[in-house]
Coordinates of C-alpha atoms in Angstrom, one line a residue:
Chain A
M15 CA -31.1 24.8 -62.4
P16 CA -30.9 25.7 -58.8
K17 CA -28.3 28.1 -57.5
L18 CA -25.2 26.4 -55.3
S19 CA -23.5 29.4 -53.7
Y20 CA -19.5 28.7 -53.0
L21 CA -19.8 29.1 -49.2
K22 CA -23.1 26.3 -49.2
A23 CA -20.9 24.2 -51.7
L24 CA -18.3 23.6 -48.8
N25 CA -21.3 23.5 -46.3
R26 CA -22.4 20.3 -48.5
A27 CA -19.1 18.9 -48.9
L28 CA -18.4 18.7 -45.3
G29 CA -22.0 17.1 -44.7
D30 CA -21.7 14.6 -47.2
A31 CA -17.9 13.7 -45.9
M32 CA -19.4 13.6 -42.7
E33 CA -22.2 11.5 -44.1
L34 CA -20.3 8.7 -45.9
D35 CA -17.4 8.5 -43.7
P36 CA -17.9 8.3 -39.8
S37 CA -13.9 8.8 -39.2
V38 CA -14.4 12.6 -40.3
F39 CA -15.2 15.1 -37.4
L40 CA -15.0 19.1 -37.8
L41 CA -13.1 21.3 -35.2
G42 CA -12.8 24.7 -34.7
E43 CA -13.6 28.3 -32.9
D44 CA -17.4 28.8 -32.6
I45 CA -18.3 26.0 -35.5
R46 CA -21.6 24.8 -33.5
V47 CA -23.3 27.7 -34.1
A48 CA -21.5 28.2 -36.9
A49 CA -20.7 31.9 -37.0
S50 CA -18.8 31.7 -40.4
N51 CA -21.8 29.6 -42.3
L52 CA -19.5 27.2 -42.9
T53 CA -21.1 24.5 -40.7
A54 CA -24.1 25.4 -40.6
G55 CA -26.7 22.9 -39.9
L56 CA -24.1 20.3 -39.5
S57 CA -24.0 20.3 -35.4
S58 CA -27.8 19.3 -35.2
R59 CA -27.3 16.9 -38.2
F60 CA -24.3 14.8 -36.3
G61 CA -24.0 16.2 -33.0
P62 CA -21.6 17.6 -30.7
E63 CA -19.1 14.6 -30.9
R64 CA -18.4 15.3 -34.3
V65 CA -18.9 19.1 -34.4
I66 CA -16.6 20.2 -31.7
D67 CA -16.2 23.9 -30.4
T68 CA -12.7 24.2 -29.3
P69 CA -11.1 26.6 -26.9
L70 CA -8.7 29.2 -28.4
S71 CA -6.1 26.8 -28.6
E72 CA -4.8 27.0 -32.1
Q73 CA -1.4 25.3 -31.7
A74 CA -3.0 22.5 -28.8
F75 CA -6.1 21.6 -31.1
T76 CA -4.2 21.2 -34.6
N77 CA -1.6 19.3 -33.1
F78 CA -4.7 17.3 -31.2
A79 CA -6.0 16.8 -34.8
T80 CA -2.6 15.5 -35.6
G81 CA -2.7 12.8 -32.6
A82 CA -6.5 12.0 -34.0
A83 CA -5.3 11.5 -37.2
L84 CA -2.8 9.0 -35.9
A85 CA -5.3 7.0 -34.5
G86 CA -7.7 6.5 -38.0
M87 CA -9.7 9.8 -38.0
R88 CA -9.8 12.5 -41.1
P89 CA -10.3 15.8 -38.7
V90 CA -11.3 19.3 -40.2
I91 CA -10.1 22.4 -38.9
E92 CA -11.9 25.3 -39.8
F93 CA -9.9 28.3 -39.0
Q94 CA -12.3 31.9 -39.3
I95 CA -9.2 33.7 -40.2
P96 CA -6.3 33.4 -42.6
S97 CA -3.2 34.3 -40.4
L98 CA -4.7 31.9 -37.5
L99 CA -2.3 29.6 -40.1
F100 CA 0.8 31.5 -39.0
L101 CA 0.0 30.8 -35.3
V102 CA 0.2 27.1 -36.3
F103 CA 2.6 26.9 -39.2
E104 CA 4.9 24.7 -37.0
Q105 CA 2.0 22.3 -36.0
I106 CA 1.0 22.0 -40.1
A107 CA 4.1 22.1 -41.5
N108 CA 6.5 21.0 -39.2
Q109 CA 4.6 18.2 -37.6
A110 CA 1.5 17.0 -39.7
H111 CA 3.3 17.4 -43.0
K112 CA 6.6 15.4 -41.5
F113 CA 5.3 12.7 -40.1
S114 CA 4.8 10.4 -43.1
L115 CA 8.4 10.8 -44.2
M116 CA 10.1 11.2 -40.5
T117 CA 8.4 7.6 -39.6
G118 CA 9.3 5.8 -42.9
G119 CA 6.0 5.6 -44.3
Q120 CA 4.6 3.9 -40.9
C121 CA 1.5 6.2 -40.7
K122 CA -0.7 9.0 -42.7
V123 CA -2.1 12.1 -41.4
P124 CA -5.3 13.1 -43.1
V125 CA -6.1 16.5 -41.9
T126 CA -8.0 19.1 -43.8
Y127 CA -7.8 22.9 -42.8
V128 CA -10.0 25.3 -44.1
V129 CA -10.0 29.1 -44.5
P130 CA -13.6 30.4 -45.0
G131 CA -12.6 33.8 -45.9
S132 CA -9.0 34.0 -46.7
G133 CA -7.4 37.0 -48.1
S134 CA -8.7 40.5 -47.9
R135 CA -12.3 40.8 -46.0
T136 CA -12.5 44.2 -46.8
G137 CA -12.3 46.2 -43.8
W138 CA -10.7 43.6 -41.5
A139 CA -7.3 45.2 -41.7
G140 CA -3.5 44.2 -41.5
Q141 CA -3.9 40.7 -38.9
H142 CA -7.1 39.6 -40.6
S143 CA -6.6 39.7 -44.5
D144 CA -3.4 38.0 -45.4
H145 CA -3.6 35.2 -48.3
P146 CA -0.6 32.3 -48.1
Y147 CA -1.4 29.8 -50.2
T148 CA 2.0 30.1 -51.3
L149 CA 4.3 29.5 -47.6
F150 CA 2.4 25.9 -47.7
A151 CA 2.7 24.9 -50.9
H152 CA 6.2 26.1 -50.5
V153 CA 6.6 23.5 -47.8
G154 CA 5.4 21.1 -49.9
V155 CA 1.8 20.6 -48.3
K156 CA -1.1 19.9 -50.4
T157 CA -2.7 23.2 -51.0
V158 CA -5.8 24.0 -52.8
V159 CA -7.5 27.0 -53.6
P160 CA -10.6 26.9 -55.4
A161 CA -13.0 29.4 -57.5
T162 CA -16.2 28.2 -58.3
P163 CA -18.9 26.6 -56.2
S164 CA -18.3 23.4 -58.0
D165 CA -14.9 23.5 -57.4
A166 CA -14.9 24.1 -54.0
Y167 CA -17.4 21.1 -53.6
G168 CA -15.2 18.7 -55.3
L169 CA -12.1 20.1 -53.9
L170 CA -13.0 19.9 -50.0
V171 CA -14.4 16.3 -50.6
S172 CA -11.0 15.6 -52.3
A173 CA -9.1 17.4 -49.4
I174 CA -10.8 15.3 -47.1
R175 CA -10.7 12.1 -48.5
D176 CA -6.8 12.6 -49.0
D177 CA -4.4 10.8 -46.7
D178 CA -1.9 13.7 -46.3
P179 CA -2.7 17.2 -44.7
V180 CA -4.6 19.5 -47.5
V181 CA -4.9 23.6 -46.7
V182 CA -8.1 24.5 -48.1
F183 CA -8.1 28.1 -48.8
A184 CA -11.8 29.8 -49.5
P185 CA -11.2 33.2 -50.8
S186 CA -13.4 35.8 -49.1
A187 CA -14.1 37.5 -52.3
A188 CA -14.9 33.8 -53.9
L189 CA -17.8 32.8 -51.1
G190 CA -20.4 34.7 -52.5
V191 CA -20.3 33.8 -56.0
R192 CA -23.1 31.4 -57.0
D193 CA -23.1 29.5 -60.1
D194 CA -26.3 27.2 -61.6
V195 CA -25.6 23.8 -60.6
D196 CA -27.5 20.5 -61.2
F197 CA -27.1 19.0 -57.7
S198 CA -26.1 15.5 -59.4
T199 CA -23.2 16.5 -60.9
L200 CA -21.5 17.3 -58.4
A201 CA -18.3 15.5 -57.4
P202 CA -14.3 15.4 -56.0
V203 CA -12.1 17.5 -58.1
P204 CA -8.8 15.9 -58.0
L205 CA -5.9 17.4 -56.5
G206 CA -3.2 18.9 -58.6
V207 CA -5.6 18.9 -61.6
G208 CA -6.3 22.3 -63.4
R209 CA -8.6 23.2 -66.2
V210 CA -9.2 26.0 -68.9
A211 CA -12.4 28.2 -67.4
R212 CA -12.3 30.0 -70.7
S213 CA -10.7 29.2 -74.1
G214 CA -8.1 31.7 -75.8
R215 CA -5.5 31.9 -78.5
D216 CA -3.8 35.2 -77.7
V217 CA -2.9 34.9 -73.9
T218 CA -3.0 32.8 -71.1
V219 CA -4.0 34.1 -68.1
V220 CA -3.4 32.2 -65.0
A221 CA -6.3 33.0 -62.2
L222 CA -6.6 31.4 -59.3
G223 CA -9.5 31.5 -56.3
H224 CA -11.8 35.2 -56.3
L225 CA -9.3 36.2 -59.0
L226 CA -10.8 34.2 -61.2
Q227 CA -14.1 36.1 -62.1
D228 CA -12.1 39.0 -62.3
A229 CA -9.8 37.4 -65.3
L230 CA -13.1 36.4 -66.7
V231 CA -14.5 39.7 -66.6
V232 CA -10.9 41.2 -68.2
A233 CA -11.1 38.5 -70.7
D234 CA -14.7 39.4 -71.6
E235 CA -14.1 42.9 -72.0
L236 CA -10.8 42.2 -74.3
A237 CA -13.1 40.3 -76.4
G238 CA -14.6 43.3 -77.1
V239 CA -11.0 44.5 -79.0
G240 CA -10.5 41.4 -80.3
I241 CA -8.4 40.0 -77.7
S242 CA -8.6 36.2 -77.3
V243 CA -7.6 35.3 -73.6
E244 CA -7.4 32.0 -72.5
V245 CA -8.0 31.7 -68.6
F246 CA -6.1 28.8 -66.7
D247 CA -7.7 27.8 -62.9
P248 CA -5.0 25.8 -61.5
R249 CA -7.1 25.3 -58.6
T250 CA -4.4 23.2 -56.3
V251 CA -1.3 25.5 -56.0
Y252 CA 0.5 22.7 -55.1
P253 CA 1.1 20.0 -56.7
F254 CA 0.5 22.5 -59.7
D255 CA -0.8 21.1 -63.0
V256 CA 2.6 22.0 -65.3
D257 CA 1.4 19.9 -67.9
G258 CA -2.0 21.3 -68.3
L259 CA -0.5 25.2 -67.9
A260 CA 1.9 23.8 -70.6
A261 CA -0.8 22.7 -72.9
S262 CA -2.3 25.8 -72.6
V263 CA 0.7 27.9 -73.1
A264 CA 1.5 26.1 -76.0
K265 CA -1.4 27.6 -77.7
T266 CA -1.2 31.2 -76.5
R267 CA 2.8 31.2 -76.5
R268 CA 3.0 34.3 -74.0
L269 CA 1.4 34.4 -70.3
V270 CA 0.4 36.5 -67.4
V271 CA -0.5 35.0 -63.6
I272 CA -2.3 37.1 -61.6
D273 CA -2.4 36.2 -57.7
D274 CA -2.9 37.6 -54.2
S275 CA 0.5 36.8 -53.1
N276 CA 3.0 39.2 -51.9
R277 CA 5.1 39.6 -54.8
T278 CA 8.7 38.1 -53.6
S279 CA 8.7 34.2 -54.2
G280 CA 5.2 34.5 -54.2
F281 CA 2.9 31.8 -56.6
A282 CA 3.5 33.9 -59.0
A283 CA 6.7 33.9 -59.0
E284 CA 7.0 30.2 -59.1
V285 CA 4.7 30.2 -62.3
L286 CA 7.0 32.6 -63.9
A287 CA 9.9 30.4 -63.2
L288 CA 8.1 27.2 -64.4
A289 CA 7.7 29.3 -67.8
A290 CA 11.5 30.0 -67.8
E291 CA 12.3 27.1 -67.6
R292 CA 10.2 24.7 -69.5
F293 CA 7.9 26.8 -71.6
T294 CA 8.8 28.6 -75.1
L295 CA 7.1 31.7 -75.0
D296 CA 7.2 35.0 -77.6
A297 CA 7.3 38.1 -75.4
P298 CA 8.3 37.5 -71.5
P299 CA 5.7 36.6 -69.1
R300 CA 4.2 39.3 -66.5
R301 CA 2.7 38.4 -63.2
V302 CA 0.4 41.1 -61.2
T303 CA 0.0 40.6 -57.5
R304 CA 0.2 42.1 -54.5
P305 CA 3.2 44.4 -53.5
D306 CA 6.8 43.5 -52.0
G307 CA 5.6 42.6 -48.2
A308 CA 2.4 43.8 -48.3
V309 CA 0.5 44.3 -45.2
L310 CA -3.1 45.1 -46.6
P311 CA -4.0 48.9 -44.8
F312 CA -7.3 49.7 -43.9
A313 CA -8.7 52.6 -45.3
L314 CA -10.5 50.9 -48.4
A315 CA -9.0 52.9 -51.2
L316 CA -5.7 51.7 -49.4
D317 CA -6.8 48.2 -49.0
R318 CA -7.9 48.3 -52.7
A319 CA -4.7 49.4 -54.2
V320 CA -2.9 46.6 -51.9
Q321 CA -4.7 43.9 -54.0
P322 CA -4.0 42.8 -57.5
G323 CA -6.9 44.2 -59.6
R324 CA -8.6 44.2 -63.3
D325 CA -6.5 47.7 -64.6
Q326 CA -3.7 45.9 -63.7
L327 CA -4.0 42.7 -65.4
V328 CA -4.7 44.4 -68.5
A329 CA -2.2 46.5 -68.5
A330 CA -0.2 43.4 -68.2
I331 CA -2.0 41.4 -70.9
N332 CA -1.4 44.4 -72.9
A333 CA 1.9 44.7 -72.3
V334 CA 2.9 41.3 -73.1
L335 CA 1.2 41.1 -76.5
E336 CA 2.9 44.6 -77.2
D337 CA 6.2 42.7 -76.7
Q338 CA 7.5 41.0 -79.4
Chain B
M25 CA 4.5 -7.0 -17.6
T26 CA 1.0 -5.0 -17.7
A27 CA -0.6 -3.3 -15.2
D28 CA -3.4 -5.8 -15.3
D29 CA -1.0 -8.3 -14.6
L30 CA 0.4 -6.7 -11.4
G31 CA -1.6 -7.8 -8.7
R32 CA -1.3 -11.1 -10.1
T33 CA 2.6 -11.1 -11.4
A34 CA 5.2 -12.3 -8.3
P35 CA 6.6 -8.8 -6.9
H36 CA 10.0 -10.7 -7.6
A37 CA 9.5 -10.7 -11.1
V38 CA 8.4 -7.3 -11.1
T39 CA 11.5 -6.4 -9.5
V40 CA 13.5 -8.3 -12.2
D41 CA 11.3 -6.9 -15.1
L42 CA 12.2 -3.0 -14.0
Y43 CA 15.8 -3.8 -13.1
R44 CA 16.3 -5.7 -16.8
A45 CA 14.5 -2.4 -18.0
V46 CA 17.1 0.3 -16.6
R47 CA 19.8 -1.6 -17.3
L48 CA 18.9 -1.8 -20.9
I49 CA 18.7 1.6 -21.4
R50 CA 21.3 2.8 -19.5
R51 CA 24.2 0.2 -21.3
F52 CA 22.0 0.7 -24.9
E53 CA 23.1 4.9 -24.5
E54 CA 26.2 4.1 -23.0
R55 CA 27.1 2.2 -26.1
A56 CA 25.2 5.0 -28.9
I57 CA 27.3 7.8 -27.0
E58 CA 30.4 5.2 -28.3
F59 CA 29.0 5.3 -31.8
V60 CA 28.6 9.3 -32.4
R61 CA 32.2 9.5 -30.5
S62 CA 33.1 6.5 -33.3
G63 CA 31.4 8.7 -36.0
E64 CA 28.9 5.8 -36.4
I65 CA 26.1 8.0 -35.2
V66 CA 25.8 10.8 -36.8
G67 CA 24.2 14.6 -35.3
G68 CA 24.7 13.5 -31.8
I69 CA 22.0 12.0 -29.4
H70 CA 20.4 13.6 -25.7
P71 CA 21.3 10.6 -23.8
Y72 CA 18.7 9.4 -21.2
L73 CA 21.0 8.7 -18.6
G74 CA 20.2 9.0 -15.5
Q75 CA 16.0 9.0 -16.1
E76 CA 15.8 5.2 -17.0
A77 CA 13.2 4.7 -14.0
I78 CA 10.9 6.9 -15.4
A79 CA 10.7 5.1 -19.3
A80 CA 11.0 2.0 -17.5
A81 CA 8.4 2.1 -15.0
V82 CA 5.5 4.3 -16.7
C83 CA 6.0 1.4 -19.3
A84 CA 5.9 -1.3 -17.4
A85 CA 2.2 0.4 -16.4
L86 CA 1.2 0.0 -19.8
T87 CA -0.8 -2.8 -21.6
S88 CA -0.2 -3.6 -25.2
A89 CA -3.4 -1.3 -26.1
D90 CA -2.4 1.8 -24.8
V91 CA 0.3 4.7 -27.3
I92 CA 3.3 7.0 -26.1
T93 CA 4.8 10.0 -27.3
S94 CA 8.4 10.7 -26.6
T95 CA 11.1 13.7 -26.7
H96 CA 14.3 14.5 -28.2
R97 CA 15.8 12.7 -25.2
G98 CA 13.7 9.7 -26.4
H99 CA 15.3 6.5 -26.6
G100 CA 14.4 5.4 -22.9
H101 CA 10.9 5.5 -23.7
V102 CA 11.1 3.7 -27.3
L103 CA 13.1 1.3 -25.6
A104 CA 10.8 0.5 -22.6
R105 CA 7.9 -0.1 -24.8
G106 CA 9.4 -2.7 -26.3
A107 CA 11.1 -1.7 -29.7
D108 CA 13.7 -3.4 -30.9
P109 CA 17.2 -2.5 -29.7
G110 CA 18.6 -3.7 -33.3
R111 CA 16.1 -1.7 -35.1
M112 CA 16.4 1.3 -32.8
L113 CA 20.0 1.5 -33.5
A114 CA 20.3 0.7 -36.7
E115 CA 17.7 3.8 -37.0
L116 CA 20.3 5.9 -34.8
M117 CA 22.6 5.3 -37.4
G118 CA 20.3 6.0 -40.2
R119 CA 19.9 2.3 -41.7
E120 CA 17.2 1.3 -44.2
T121 CA 16.5 -1.5 -41.5
G122 CA 16.0 1.1 -38.6
L123 CA 12.4 1.3 -36.8
N124 CA 11.9 4.8 -39.2
K125 CA 13.9 3.0 -42.3
G126 CA 16.8 5.9 -41.6
R127 CA 14.2 8.6 -42.2
G128 CA 13.8 9.6 -38.6
G129 CA 17.0 9.4 -36.4
S130 CA 17.5 9.9 -32.8
M131 CA 14.7 12.5 -32.1
H132 CA 11.9 10.9 -34.3
A133 CA 12.0 7.0 -33.6
A134 CA 8.7 5.8 -33.5
D135 CA 7.2 2.1 -33.6
F136 CA 3.1 2.8 -34.6
S137 CA 3.5 -1.6 -34.3
L138 CA 4.2 -0.7 -30.5
G139 CA 1.6 2.4 -30.4
I140 CA 5.3 4.5 -30.0
L141 CA 3.3 7.8 -32.1
G142 CA 7.2 9.2 -32.0
A143 CA 9.6 10.9 -30.5
N144 CA 9.0 15.4 -31.0
A145 CA 12.1 17.1 -31.3
I146 CA 9.3 20.3 -31.1
V147 CA 9.8 20.9 -27.2
G148 CA 6.0 20.1 -25.7
A149 CA 4.6 19.6 -29.2
A150 CA 3.1 16.0 -28.5
A151 CA 1.0 16.4 -25.7
S152 CA -1.3 17.7 -27.5
I153 CA -1.0 14.7 -30.3
A154 CA -1.3 12.6 -27.4
T155 CA -4.4 13.7 -26.0
G156 CA -5.9 13.6 -29.8
A157 CA -4.9 10.5 -30.5
A158 CA -6.2 9.0 -26.6
W159 CA -9.5 10.8 -27.5
A160 CA -9.8 9.5 -30.7
Y161 CA -9.6 5.8 -29.3
R162 CA -12.1 6.6 -26.8
Q163 CA -14.2 7.9 -29.7
Q164 CA -13.9 4.2 -31.2
G165 CA -14.3 2.4 -28.4
R166 CA -10.9 1.2 -27.6
D167 CA -10.0 1.0 -24.2
T168 CA -6.1 3.5 -24.8
V169 CA -4.4 5.4 -22.8
A170 CA -1.9 8.2 -24.3
V171 CA 0.9 8.8 -22.4
T172 CA 3.2 11.7 -23.2
F173 CA 6.6 12.8 -21.9
F174 CA 8.3 15.7 -21.4
G175 CA 10.6 17.6 -19.5
D176 CA 10.1 20.7 -17.0
G177 CA 11.6 22.7 -20.3
A178 CA 7.9 22.4 -22.0
M179 CA 6.2 23.7 -19.0
N180 CA 7.2 26.5 -20.4
E181 CA 5.6 25.7 -23.6
G182 CA 2.1 27.4 -24.2
M183 CA 1.1 24.7 -26.6
L184 CA 1.5 22.3 -23.7
L185 CA -0.6 24.6 -21.0
E186 CA -3.2 24.7 -23.9
A187 CA -2.8 20.7 -23.7
L188 CA -3.2 20.1 -20.3
N189 CA -6.7 22.3 -20.7
L190 CA -7.8 20.1 -23.3
A191 CA -7.5 16.7 -21.9
A192 CA -9.1 18.1 -18.6
L193 CA -12.1 19.6 -20.5
W194 CA -12.9 17.4 -22.8
Q195 CA -11.6 14.0 -19.9
V196 CA -9.0 12.4 -22.0
P197 CA -7.5 9.5 -21.1
V198 CA -4.2 11.1 -21.1
L199 CA -1.7 11.0 -18.2
F200 CA 1.0 13.2 -18.5
V201 CA 4.9 12.9 -17.2
C202 CA 7.1 15.6 -16.8
E203 CA 10.6 14.4 -16.1
N204 CA 11.7 17.3 -14.4
N205 CA 15.6 16.8 -14.8
G206 CA 16.6 20.4 -13.8
Y207 CA 17.5 21.8 -16.7
A208 CA 16.2 23.1 -20.0
T209 CA 19.3 22.7 -21.7
T210 CA 21.8 24.9 -19.4
M211 CA 18.5 26.7 -17.9
P212 CA 17.8 25.8 -14.8
V213 CA 14.4 25.1 -13.8
G214 CA 14.5 27.3 -11.0
S215 CA 15.2 30.0 -13.0
A216 CA 12.4 29.1 -15.8
V217 CA 9.5 28.3 -13.8
A218 CA 7.6 30.5 -11.8
G219 CA 5.1 28.8 -9.5
S220 CA 5.3 24.8 -9.4
I221 CA 5.1 22.3 -11.7
T222 CA 2.4 20.6 -10.5
A223 CA 0.6 23.7 -9.4
R224 CA -0.4 24.5 -12.9
A225 CA -1.4 21.0 -14.0
R226 CA -3.8 21.6 -10.6
A227 CA -5.0 24.6 -12.0
F228 CA -6.6 22.8 -14.9
G229 CA -8.3 20.6 -12.2
M230 CA -6.2 17.5 -12.7
P231 CA -4.5 15.4 -9.5
A232 CA -1.1 15.8 -10.1
F233 CA 1.8 14.8 -7.8
T234 CA 5.4 15.2 -7.6
I235 CA 7.3 11.7 -7.2
D236 CA 10.8 10.4 -6.8
G237 CA 11.8 9.3 -10.6
Q238 CA 15.1 7.8 -9.7
D239 CA 13.3 5.0 -7.8
P240 CA 12.0 2.2 -10.9
E241 CA 9.4 1.1 -8.2
T242 CA 7.9 4.4 -6.8
V243 CA 7.2 5.8 -10.3
L244 CA 5.6 2.2 -11.0
K245 CA 3.5 2.1 -8.2
A246 CA 2.3 6.2 -9.5
S247 CA 2.2 5.6 -12.8
T248 CA 0.1 2.2 -12.6
A249 CA -2.6 3.8 -10.4
A250 CA -2.4 6.9 -12.9
V251 CA -3.1 4.4 -15.7
A252 CA -5.9 3.0 -14.0
R253 CA -7.4 5.9 -13.2
A254 CA -7.1 7.2 -16.8
R255 CA -8.6 4.1 -18.8
S256 CA -11.9 3.9 -15.8
G257 CA -13.0 7.2 -17.4
K258 CA -11.8 10.0 -14.9
G259 CA -9.4 12.2 -17.1
P260 CA -6.1 13.5 -17.2
M261 CA -3.4 13.0 -14.4
F262 CA -0.4 14.8 -13.9
L263 CA 2.9 13.5 -12.6
E264 CA 6.3 15.3 -11.8
C265 CA 9.1 12.9 -11.8
L266 CA 11.8 14.3 -9.9
T267 CA 15.5 13.4 -11.7
Y268 CA 18.9 14.3 -12.6
R269 CA 20.5 14.3 -16.0
F270 CA 23.7 12.2 -15.7
D271 CA 25.4 13.4 -18.7
A272 CA 25.5 16.0 -21.6
H273 CA 21.9 17.5 -22.6
H274 CA 23.5 16.4 -26.3
T275 CA 26.8 15.0 -26.8
F276 CA 27.9 18.1 -28.4
E277 CA 28.5 19.2 -24.7
H278 CA 31.4 16.3 -24.7
R279 CA 33.5 18.6 -26.9
A280 CA 31.9 22.1 -25.5
R281 CA 32.0 21.6 -22.0
L282 CA 29.5 24.2 -21.5
D283 CA 29.9 25.0 -17.6
Y284 CA 26.5 25.3 -16.4
R285 CA 26.5 22.3 -13.6
S286 CA 29.3 22.2 -11.0
P287 CA 31.0 18.9 -10.7
G288 CA 29.9 18.7 -6.6
E289 CA 25.8 19.1 -7.8
V290 CA 26.6 16.3 -10.5
A291 CA 28.2 14.0 -8.3
A292 CA 25.2 14.6 -5.9
G293 CA 23.1 14.1 -8.8
R294 CA 24.7 10.8 -10.4
A295 CA 24.7 9.3 -6.3
R296 CA 21.4 8.4 -6.6
D297 CA 21.5 5.9 -9.7
P298 CA 18.3 4.3 -10.7
V299 CA 20.3 1.0 -12.2
A300 CA 21.9 0.6 -8.9
I301 CA 18.6 1.5 -7.0
Q302 CA 17.0 -1.3 -8.5
G303 CA 19.8 -3.5 -8.9
A304 CA 20.5 -3.6 -5.3
R305 CA 17.3 -5.4 -4.7
L306 CA 18.4 -8.2 -6.9
P307 CA 20.8 -10.9 -5.6
E308 CA 24.0 -10.9 -7.0
R309 CA 23.8 -13.6 -9.0
E310 CA 20.6 -13.0 -10.9
R311 CA 21.6 -9.0 -11.5
A312 CA 24.6 -10.1 -13.1
A313 CA 22.5 -13.1 -15.0
V314 CA 20.5 -10.1 -15.9
D315 CA 23.4 -7.9 -17.1
S316 CA 25.3 -10.4 -19.4
E317 CA 21.8 -10.8 -21.0
V318 CA 21.4 -7.4 -21.8
E319 CA 24.9 -7.1 -22.8
A320 CA 24.3 -10.3 -25.5
A321 CA 21.2 -8.4 -26.8
L322 CA 22.9 -5.4 -27.1
D323 CA 25.9 -7.1 -28.9
A324 CA 23.4 -8.7 -31.5
A325 CA 21.7 -4.9 -31.9
A326 CA 25.1 -3.6 -32.5
E327 CA 25.7 -6.4 -35.3
F328 CA 22.1 -6.1 -36.7
A329 CA 22.6 -2.2 -36.9
L330 CA 26.3 -2.2 -38.3
G331 CA 24.9 -4.8 -40.7
S332 CA 22.4 -3.4 -42.0
A333 CA 22.2 -1.2 -45.8
H334 CA 22.0 2.2 -45.7
P335 CA 19.0 3.9 -47.4
D336 CA 19.1 4.3 -51.1
P337 CA 20.0 8.2 -52.1
A338 CA 18.4 7.9 -55.5
D339 CA 14.9 8.0 -53.5
P340 CA 15.9 10.6 -50.8
L341 CA 11.8 11.9 -50.5
K342 CA 10.5 8.3 -50.5
Y343 CA 7.2 8.6 -47.8
L344 CA 6.8 12.4 -47.8
Y345 CA 3.3 12.0 -48.9
A346 CA 1.4 9.0 -48.4
V347 CA -0.4 9.5 -51.6
M348 CA 2.2 11.0 -54.3
P349 CA 1.2 14.4 -55.9

């Protein structure tokens, strides 16, 4: 079977969506030459009217996309850097997201925002390394963080077809992931549906985006010492697949979440709150996150020290298995 | 009346239509203020009193294919674009029959069936939305011009300056209408804008003119030319309409009595009244007939709004998503 990389899967999703629907067009900085490679080949395939390079005016072009969506288009915006989402938080959370309710359902705003390279990019330091998916989930914007090439394809296609704004975080550390994929099986993946990435009995680990690979490696290692880890990939941060996680936890009755958000009010905090309200557990759940209020320091050892890692995950799993 | 009709319509009919429009907005706002005082409208409003000529005349220059975006001070634009006064008033009262089914209120009134892409409560935000909509309609082969209304305060929002750049760069058929009423809330324009408003627009390579925003026929003439230019593919244009806000920034001022305009200045500002200016162009009897017509329409609007049901609180987040997650 051919290999498909995560980044190539996103690129393929864009091309397929544009082929299928003439109202889909791309907007962003340096996308004609495909500086991030997300849009490689699309400018020559679809022309400059559908692959539009913008000036460095993130706020205006994000609202521009909202206006185009109100007029019946399906814009996809690429943000090269995750922290640009802070710059356009108003335009997404306060404009695009609110139009449907505020107008009493008179309109829809089907815009997709894609960040090919969210989270730490190794050496890009404080202002280029954030992972703010929790912020969008908090305000109720549909938010997906694919972990695998097939999901990257399927979730991006679904995001573009969705009639609401959707933010797609493609973690930098996942872009190079390659899987054997039969291209004929690539298909839309519905928003809000998680998946059990590895079946197990003793503990459920919730892992999102690039951290799925870490969770799977840890699960493999622990299998060697007789610990059976189930890995649940929610795929969508909001809306969250409560039923999918509930089914997993009903079996394992133990829960650990690994999450590349800062700790306070992060995604992991939400999953743990959900567990407290809804699940019956045999031990208090644990979370592995970035520290409170973390700013990613530049030096590589410091950068790594701030990110949730495999050793912390192993420790958390051992802790919930020891707690009774 | 549309821009296409202008040449053929008898000038007198235009005069009457403009008077009806400014009078309707004036009396709607005066009645809305009463409903704020009586508690039927909660949250207050930003009255459009004094600026009626701009909304009335710019919207008179448009065709049914065109679209507008509005502001927190948006009642005039929405009414001038043809929204039903009863449904508009019902929206201000938060009723289910309102334009937005009571989900938007004064600062978010929209009627997409009339090309009103919404009033926007974030200063300067709608300019880039209007630019995107106008661009999209052109891509679809539609003959649409977008008009975006905003105030002098918006001239200091970076997002608005970015929108001017995008519109000029991509030759988007959008008309920027700056209603310079002298104040961003309480901040005088002279203390807030360095250089000149139109010079900023011209710096992006689009024509920009300052006009008398109190005379409806002056505004109509300028906006008709600007809309025709945009429609012909020559790109965006900018009109600065000099006007004066007769009443409060927001009705909370009726109680707060903020001290930032002298009584003399307010009196001088109110002396150039667009309703009086346009009314003087009609024979007395005809003007009185329009006035009665407007009162009757607003009586009916009030009856409709006051008699309309409140939304059901059992489902407060209806319409939050086009597709419920």
